[in-house]
PDB file of C-alpha atoms in Angstrom:
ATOM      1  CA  UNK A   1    -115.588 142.549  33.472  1.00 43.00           C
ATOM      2  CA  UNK A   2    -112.740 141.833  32.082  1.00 42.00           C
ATOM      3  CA  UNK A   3    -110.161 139.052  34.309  1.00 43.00           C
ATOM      4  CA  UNK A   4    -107.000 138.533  32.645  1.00 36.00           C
ATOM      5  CA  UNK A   5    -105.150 141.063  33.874  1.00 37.00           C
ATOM      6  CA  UNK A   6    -106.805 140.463  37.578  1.00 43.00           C
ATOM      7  CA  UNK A   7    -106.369 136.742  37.998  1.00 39.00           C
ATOM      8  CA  UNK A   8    -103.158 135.054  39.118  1.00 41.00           C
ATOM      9  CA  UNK A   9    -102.393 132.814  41.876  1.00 44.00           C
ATOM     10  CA  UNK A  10     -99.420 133.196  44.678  1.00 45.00           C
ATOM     11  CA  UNK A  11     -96.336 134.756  43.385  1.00 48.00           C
ATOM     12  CA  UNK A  12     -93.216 132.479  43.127  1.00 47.00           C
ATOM     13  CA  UNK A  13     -90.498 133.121  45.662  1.00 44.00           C
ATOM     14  CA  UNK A  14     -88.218 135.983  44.931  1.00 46.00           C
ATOM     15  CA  UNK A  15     -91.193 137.573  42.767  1.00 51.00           C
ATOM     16  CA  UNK A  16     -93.445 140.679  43.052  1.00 66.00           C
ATOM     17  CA  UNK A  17     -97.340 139.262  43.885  1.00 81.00           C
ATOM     18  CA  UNK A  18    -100.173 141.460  42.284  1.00 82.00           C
ATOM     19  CA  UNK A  19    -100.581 143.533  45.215  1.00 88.00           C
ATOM     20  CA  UNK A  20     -96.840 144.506  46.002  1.00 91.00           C
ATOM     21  CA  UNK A  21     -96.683 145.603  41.820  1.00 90.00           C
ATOM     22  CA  UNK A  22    -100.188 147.833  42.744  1.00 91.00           C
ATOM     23  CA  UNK A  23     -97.811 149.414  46.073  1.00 92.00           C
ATOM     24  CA  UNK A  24     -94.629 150.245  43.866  1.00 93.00           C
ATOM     25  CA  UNK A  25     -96.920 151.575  41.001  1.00 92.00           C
ATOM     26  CA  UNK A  26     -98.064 154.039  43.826  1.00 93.00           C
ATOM     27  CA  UNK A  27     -94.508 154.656  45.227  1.00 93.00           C
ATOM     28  CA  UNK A  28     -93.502 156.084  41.971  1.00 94.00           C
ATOM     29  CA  UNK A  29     -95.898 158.690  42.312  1.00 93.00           C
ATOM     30  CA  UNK A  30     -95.441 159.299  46.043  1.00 92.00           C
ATOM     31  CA  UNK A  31     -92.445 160.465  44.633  1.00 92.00           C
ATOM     32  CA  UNK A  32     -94.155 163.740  43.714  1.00 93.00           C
ATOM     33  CA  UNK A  33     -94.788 166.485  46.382  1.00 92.00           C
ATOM     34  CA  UNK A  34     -98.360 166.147  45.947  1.00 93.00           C
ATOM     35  CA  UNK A  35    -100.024 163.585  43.686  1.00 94.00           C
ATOM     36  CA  UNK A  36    -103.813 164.052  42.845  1.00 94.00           C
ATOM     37  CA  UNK A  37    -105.900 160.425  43.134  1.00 92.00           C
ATOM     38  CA  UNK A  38    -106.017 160.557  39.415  1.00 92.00           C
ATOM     39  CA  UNK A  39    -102.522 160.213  39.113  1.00 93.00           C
ATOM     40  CA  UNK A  40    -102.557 157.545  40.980  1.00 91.00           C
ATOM     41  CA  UNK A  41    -105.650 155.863  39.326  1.00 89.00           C
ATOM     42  CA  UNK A  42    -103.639 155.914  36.113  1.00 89.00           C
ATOM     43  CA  UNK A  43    -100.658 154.514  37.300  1.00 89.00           C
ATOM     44  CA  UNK A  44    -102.530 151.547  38.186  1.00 88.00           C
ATOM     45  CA  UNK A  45    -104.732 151.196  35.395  1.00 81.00           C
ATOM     46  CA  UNK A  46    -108.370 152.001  35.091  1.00 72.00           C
ATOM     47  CA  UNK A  47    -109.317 148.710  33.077  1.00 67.00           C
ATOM     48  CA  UNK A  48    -108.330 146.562  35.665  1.00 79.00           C
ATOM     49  CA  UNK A  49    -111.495 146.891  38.035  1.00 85.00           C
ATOM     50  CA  UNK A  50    -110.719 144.791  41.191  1.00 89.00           C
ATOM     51  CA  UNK A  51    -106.650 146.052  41.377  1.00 90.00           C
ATOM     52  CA  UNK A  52    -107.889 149.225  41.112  1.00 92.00           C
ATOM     53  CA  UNK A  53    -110.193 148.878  43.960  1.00 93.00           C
ATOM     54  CA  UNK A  54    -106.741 147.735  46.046  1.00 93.00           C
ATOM     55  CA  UNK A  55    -105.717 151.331  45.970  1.00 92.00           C
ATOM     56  CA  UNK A  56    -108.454 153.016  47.988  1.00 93.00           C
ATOM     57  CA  UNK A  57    -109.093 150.012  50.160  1.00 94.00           C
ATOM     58  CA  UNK A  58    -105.666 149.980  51.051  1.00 92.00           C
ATOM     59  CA  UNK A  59    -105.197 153.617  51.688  1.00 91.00           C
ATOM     60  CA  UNK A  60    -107.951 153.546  53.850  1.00 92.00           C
ATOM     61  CA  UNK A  61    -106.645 150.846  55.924  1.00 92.00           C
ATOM     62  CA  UNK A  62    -103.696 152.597  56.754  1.00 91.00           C
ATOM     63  CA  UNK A  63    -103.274 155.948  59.171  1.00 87.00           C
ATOM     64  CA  UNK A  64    -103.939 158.256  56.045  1.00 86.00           C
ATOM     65  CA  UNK A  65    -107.858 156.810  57.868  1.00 80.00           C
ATOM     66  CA  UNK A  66    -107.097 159.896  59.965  1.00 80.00           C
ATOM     67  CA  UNK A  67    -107.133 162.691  57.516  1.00 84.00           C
ATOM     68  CA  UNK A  68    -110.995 164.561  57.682  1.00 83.00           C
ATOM     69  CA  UNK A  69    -112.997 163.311  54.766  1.00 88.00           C
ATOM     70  CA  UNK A  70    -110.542 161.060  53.505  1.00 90.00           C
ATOM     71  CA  UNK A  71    -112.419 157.671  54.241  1.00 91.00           C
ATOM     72  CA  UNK A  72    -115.629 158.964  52.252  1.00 93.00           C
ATOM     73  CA  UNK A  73    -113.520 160.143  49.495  1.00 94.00           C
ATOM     74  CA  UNK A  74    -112.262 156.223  49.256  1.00 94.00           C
ATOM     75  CA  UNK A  75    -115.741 154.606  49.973  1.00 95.00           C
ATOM     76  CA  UNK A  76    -117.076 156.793  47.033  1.00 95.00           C
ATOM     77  CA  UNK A  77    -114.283 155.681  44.661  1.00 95.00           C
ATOM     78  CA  UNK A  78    -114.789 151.812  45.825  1.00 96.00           C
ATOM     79  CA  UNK A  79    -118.465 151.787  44.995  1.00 96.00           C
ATOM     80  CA  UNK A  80    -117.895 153.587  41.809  1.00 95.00           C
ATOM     81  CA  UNK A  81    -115.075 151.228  40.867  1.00 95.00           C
ATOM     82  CA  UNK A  82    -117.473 148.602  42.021  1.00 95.00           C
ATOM     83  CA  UNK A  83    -120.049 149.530  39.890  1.00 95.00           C
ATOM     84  CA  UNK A  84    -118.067 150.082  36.709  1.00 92.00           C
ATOM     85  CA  UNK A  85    -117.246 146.434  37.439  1.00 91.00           C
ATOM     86  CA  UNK A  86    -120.333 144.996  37.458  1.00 93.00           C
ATOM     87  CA  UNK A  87    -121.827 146.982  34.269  1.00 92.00           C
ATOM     88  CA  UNK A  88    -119.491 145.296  32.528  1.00 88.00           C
ATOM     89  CA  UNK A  89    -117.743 148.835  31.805  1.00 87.00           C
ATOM     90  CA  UNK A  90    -114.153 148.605  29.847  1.00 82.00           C
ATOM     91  CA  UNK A  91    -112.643 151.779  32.005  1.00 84.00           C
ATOM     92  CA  UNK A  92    -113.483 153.160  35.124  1.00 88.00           C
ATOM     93  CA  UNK A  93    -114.961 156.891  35.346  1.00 88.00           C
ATOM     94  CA  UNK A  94    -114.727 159.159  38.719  1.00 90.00           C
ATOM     95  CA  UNK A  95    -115.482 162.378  38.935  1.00 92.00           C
ATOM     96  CA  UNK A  96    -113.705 165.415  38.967  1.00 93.00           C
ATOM     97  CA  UNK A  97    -113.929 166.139  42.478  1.00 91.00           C
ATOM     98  CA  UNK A  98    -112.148 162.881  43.494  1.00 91.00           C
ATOM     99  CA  UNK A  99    -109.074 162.882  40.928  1.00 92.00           C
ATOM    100  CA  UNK A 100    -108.285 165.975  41.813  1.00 93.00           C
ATOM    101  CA  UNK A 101    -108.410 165.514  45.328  1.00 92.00           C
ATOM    102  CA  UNK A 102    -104.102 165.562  46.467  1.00 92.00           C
ATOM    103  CA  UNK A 103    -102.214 164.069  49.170  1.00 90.00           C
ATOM    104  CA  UNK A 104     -99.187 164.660  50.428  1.00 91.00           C
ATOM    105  CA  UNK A 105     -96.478 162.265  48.770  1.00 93.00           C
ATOM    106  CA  UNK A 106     -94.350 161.722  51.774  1.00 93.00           C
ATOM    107  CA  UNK A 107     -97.362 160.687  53.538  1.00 92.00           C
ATOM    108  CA  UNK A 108     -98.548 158.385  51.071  1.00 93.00           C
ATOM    109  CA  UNK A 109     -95.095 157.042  50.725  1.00 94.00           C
ATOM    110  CA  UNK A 110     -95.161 156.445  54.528  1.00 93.00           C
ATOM    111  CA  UNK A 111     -98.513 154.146  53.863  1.00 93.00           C
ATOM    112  CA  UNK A 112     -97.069 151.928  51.227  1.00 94.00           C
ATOM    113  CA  UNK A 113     -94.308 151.278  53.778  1.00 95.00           C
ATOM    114  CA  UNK A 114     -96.837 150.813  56.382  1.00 94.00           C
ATOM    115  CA  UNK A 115     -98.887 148.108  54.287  1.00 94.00           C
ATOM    116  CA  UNK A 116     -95.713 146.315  52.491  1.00 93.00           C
ATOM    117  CA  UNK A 117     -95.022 143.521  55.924  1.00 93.00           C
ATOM    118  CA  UNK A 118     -98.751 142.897  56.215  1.00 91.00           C
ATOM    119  CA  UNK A 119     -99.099 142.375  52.089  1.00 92.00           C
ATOM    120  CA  UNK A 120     -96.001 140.405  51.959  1.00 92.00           C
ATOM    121  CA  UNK A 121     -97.332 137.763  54.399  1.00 91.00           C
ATOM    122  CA  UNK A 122    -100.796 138.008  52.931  1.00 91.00           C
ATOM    123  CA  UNK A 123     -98.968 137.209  48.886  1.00 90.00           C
ATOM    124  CA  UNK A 124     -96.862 134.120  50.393  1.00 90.00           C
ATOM    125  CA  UNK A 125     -99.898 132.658  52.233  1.00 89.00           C
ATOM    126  CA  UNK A 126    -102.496 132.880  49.201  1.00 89.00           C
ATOM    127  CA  UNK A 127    -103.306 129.975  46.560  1.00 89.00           C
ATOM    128  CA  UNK A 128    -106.364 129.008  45.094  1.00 90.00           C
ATOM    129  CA  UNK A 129    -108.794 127.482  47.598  1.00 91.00           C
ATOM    130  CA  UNK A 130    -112.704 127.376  47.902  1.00 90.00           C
ATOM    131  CA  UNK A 131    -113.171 128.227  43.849  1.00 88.00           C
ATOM    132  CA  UNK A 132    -116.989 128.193  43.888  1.00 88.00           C
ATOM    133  CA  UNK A 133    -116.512 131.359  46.209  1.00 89.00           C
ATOM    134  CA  UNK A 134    -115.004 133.178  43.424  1.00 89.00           C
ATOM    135  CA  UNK A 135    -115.732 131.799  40.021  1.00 88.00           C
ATOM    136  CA  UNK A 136    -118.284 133.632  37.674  1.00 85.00           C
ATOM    137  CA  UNK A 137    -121.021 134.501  38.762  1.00 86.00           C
ATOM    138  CA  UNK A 138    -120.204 134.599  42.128  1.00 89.00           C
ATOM    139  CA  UNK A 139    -117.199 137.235  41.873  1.00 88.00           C
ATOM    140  CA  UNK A 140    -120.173 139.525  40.955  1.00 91.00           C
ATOM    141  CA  UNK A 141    -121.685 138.850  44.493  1.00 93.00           C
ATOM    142  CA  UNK A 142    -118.005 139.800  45.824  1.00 95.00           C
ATOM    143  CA  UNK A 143    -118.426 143.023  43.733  1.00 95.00           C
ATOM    144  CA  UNK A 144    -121.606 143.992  44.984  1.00 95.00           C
ATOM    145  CA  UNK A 145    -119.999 143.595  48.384  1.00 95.00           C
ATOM    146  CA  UNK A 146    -117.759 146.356  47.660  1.00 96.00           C
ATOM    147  CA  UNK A 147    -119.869 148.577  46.441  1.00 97.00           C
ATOM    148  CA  UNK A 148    -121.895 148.342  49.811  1.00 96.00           C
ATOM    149  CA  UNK A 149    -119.053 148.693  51.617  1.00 96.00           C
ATOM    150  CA  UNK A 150    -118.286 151.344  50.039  1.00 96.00           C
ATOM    151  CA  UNK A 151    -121.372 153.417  50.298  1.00 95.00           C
ATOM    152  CA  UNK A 152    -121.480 152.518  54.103  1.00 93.00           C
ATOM    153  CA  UNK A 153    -118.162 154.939  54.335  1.00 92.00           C
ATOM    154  CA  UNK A 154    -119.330 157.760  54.180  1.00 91.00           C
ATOM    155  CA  UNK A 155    -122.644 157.273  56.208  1.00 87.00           C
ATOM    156  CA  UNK A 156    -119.608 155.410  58.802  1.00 83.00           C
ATOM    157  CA  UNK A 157    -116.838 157.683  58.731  1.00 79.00           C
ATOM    158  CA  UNK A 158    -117.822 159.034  62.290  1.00 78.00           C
ATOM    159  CA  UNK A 159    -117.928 156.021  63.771  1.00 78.00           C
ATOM    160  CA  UNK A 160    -113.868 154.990  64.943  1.00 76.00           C
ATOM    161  CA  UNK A 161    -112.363 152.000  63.605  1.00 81.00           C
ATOM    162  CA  UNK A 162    -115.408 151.198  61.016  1.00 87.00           C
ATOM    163  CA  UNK A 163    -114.087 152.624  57.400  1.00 89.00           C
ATOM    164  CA  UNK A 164    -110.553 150.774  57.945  1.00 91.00           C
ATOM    165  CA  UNK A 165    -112.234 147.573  58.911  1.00 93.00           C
ATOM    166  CA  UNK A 166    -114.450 148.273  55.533  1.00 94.00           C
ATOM    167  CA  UNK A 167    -111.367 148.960  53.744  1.00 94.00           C
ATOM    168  CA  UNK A 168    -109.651 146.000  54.916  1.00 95.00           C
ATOM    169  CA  UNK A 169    -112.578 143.690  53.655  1.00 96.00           C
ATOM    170  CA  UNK A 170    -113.148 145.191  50.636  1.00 96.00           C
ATOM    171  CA  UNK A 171    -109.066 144.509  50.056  1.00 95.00           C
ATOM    172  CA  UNK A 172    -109.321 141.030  50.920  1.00 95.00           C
ATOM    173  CA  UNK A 173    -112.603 140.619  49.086  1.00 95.00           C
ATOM    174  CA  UNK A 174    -110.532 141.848  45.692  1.00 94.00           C
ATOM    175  CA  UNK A 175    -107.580 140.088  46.720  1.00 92.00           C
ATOM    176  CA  UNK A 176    -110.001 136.708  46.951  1.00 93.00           C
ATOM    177  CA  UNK A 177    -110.963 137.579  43.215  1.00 91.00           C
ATOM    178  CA  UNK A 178    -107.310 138.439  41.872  1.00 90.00           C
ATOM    179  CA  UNK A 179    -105.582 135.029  43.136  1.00 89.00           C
ATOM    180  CA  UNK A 180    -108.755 133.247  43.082  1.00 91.00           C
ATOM    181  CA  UNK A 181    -108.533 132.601  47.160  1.00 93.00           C
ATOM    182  CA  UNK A 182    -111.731 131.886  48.622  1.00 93.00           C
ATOM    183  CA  UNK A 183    -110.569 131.976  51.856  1.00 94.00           C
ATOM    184  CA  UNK A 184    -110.077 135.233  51.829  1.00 94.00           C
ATOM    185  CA  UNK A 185    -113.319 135.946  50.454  1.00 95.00           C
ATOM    186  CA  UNK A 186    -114.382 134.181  53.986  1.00 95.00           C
ATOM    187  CA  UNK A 187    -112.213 136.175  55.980  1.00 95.00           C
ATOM    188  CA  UNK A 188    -113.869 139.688  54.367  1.00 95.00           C
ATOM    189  CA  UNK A 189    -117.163 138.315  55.275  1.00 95.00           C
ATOM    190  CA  UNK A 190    -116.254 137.779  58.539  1.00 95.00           C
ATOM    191  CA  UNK A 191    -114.703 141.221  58.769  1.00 94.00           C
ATOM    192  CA  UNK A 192    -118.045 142.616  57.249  1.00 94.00           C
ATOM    193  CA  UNK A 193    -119.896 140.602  59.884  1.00 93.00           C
ATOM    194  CA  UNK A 194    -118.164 142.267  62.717  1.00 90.00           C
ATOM    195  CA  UNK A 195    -118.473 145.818  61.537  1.00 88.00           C
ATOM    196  CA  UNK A 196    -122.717 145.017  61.329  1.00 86.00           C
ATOM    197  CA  UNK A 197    -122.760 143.499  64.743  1.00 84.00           C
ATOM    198  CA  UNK A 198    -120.630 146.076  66.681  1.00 77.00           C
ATOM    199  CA  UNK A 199    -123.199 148.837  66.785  1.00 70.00           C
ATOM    200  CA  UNK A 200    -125.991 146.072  67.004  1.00 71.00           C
ATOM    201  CA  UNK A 201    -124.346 145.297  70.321  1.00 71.00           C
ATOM    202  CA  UNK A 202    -123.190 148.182  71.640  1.00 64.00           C
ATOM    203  CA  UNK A 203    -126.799 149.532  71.448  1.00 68.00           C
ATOM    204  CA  UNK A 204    -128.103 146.215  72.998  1.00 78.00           C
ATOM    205  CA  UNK A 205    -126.076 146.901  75.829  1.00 76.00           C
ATOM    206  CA  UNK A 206    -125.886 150.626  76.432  1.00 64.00           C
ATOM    207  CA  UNK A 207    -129.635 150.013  76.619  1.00 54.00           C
ATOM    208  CA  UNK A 208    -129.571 147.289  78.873  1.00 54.00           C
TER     209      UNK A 208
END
């Protein structure tokens, strides 16, 4: 897996951080009436593993969550992504069925405005902290997060709330890798923490 184009640190001021350049990339083709997911995948690059796990992990954090189906279509595409990633594979490879899937551009376009306040103060808060968190060969670990998180999707997706917490930690779990943050690797463990003791809980106590 291939880092160079992944790894940064915090942007300087009055400059576009990694995941504000992965939001306008998918602006420009919200422009369209109805992109497929393939045209977006392309726009961000498929050689660049963890940004391109941003774009479903994102999407699926915002109200687009809503749309039937949507939040298994991104949970398949993260652990695919994920996986590509950790075999060491130059591109990434989804099927058919997911690149052609379309959206609505206004809608999407409505997202990325949705998600640019939160990713602003997320890019002028990041710098690199806790390395050993995500250094080789532990950014595979992070990885192999993702990819559960993203198979739990689909099996989740009736269950309110739990895809766009998934979502979120799988975006803070690639941001952690990109600028080399390992506090936000902490943060998406936390989040994945929560999401496995909710229903632990809640079925604790509704059988109380």
């Amino acid at each position: 897996m291939t880092h160079a184009a992944d790894a940064g640190s915090a942007p300087p001021s009055g400059t576009s951080g990694p995941i504000t350049t992965v939001l306008d990339r998918i602006e420009e083709i919200a422009r369209q009436e109805r992109p497929s997911a393939g045209e977006i995948v392309e726009a961000v690059g498929r050689r660049s593993h963890v940004t391109l796990l941003l774009v479903p992990a994102l999407v699926v954090v915002t109200p687009l969550s809503g749309v039937p189906l949507l939040s298994s279509l991104c949970g398949l595409s993260i652990a695919l992504i994920s996986l590509a990633g950790l075999l060491g594979r130059r591109h990434v490879w989804l099927p058919g069925f997911l690149t052609r899937q379309r959206i609505e551009g206004r809608r999407l376009s409505e997202a990325v405005d949705w998600l640019r306040g939160p990713v602003a103060w997320i890019e002028r808060r990041t710098r690199r902290r806790l390395p050993r968190l995500v250094n080789p060969p532990f950014d595979r670990l992070l990885l192999g997060l993702c990819l559960l998180c993203g198979l739990a999707m689909p099996v989740l997706e009736l269950v309110p709330f739990t895809s766009s917490f998934l979502g979120a930690a799988v975006a803070l779990l690639a941001i952690s890798i990109i600028v080399r943050d390992g506090l936000f690797a902490s943060l998406a463990f936390a989040v994945i923490a929560l999401v496995i003791a909710t229903p632990v809980v809640l079925l604790t106590t509704g059988g109380a």
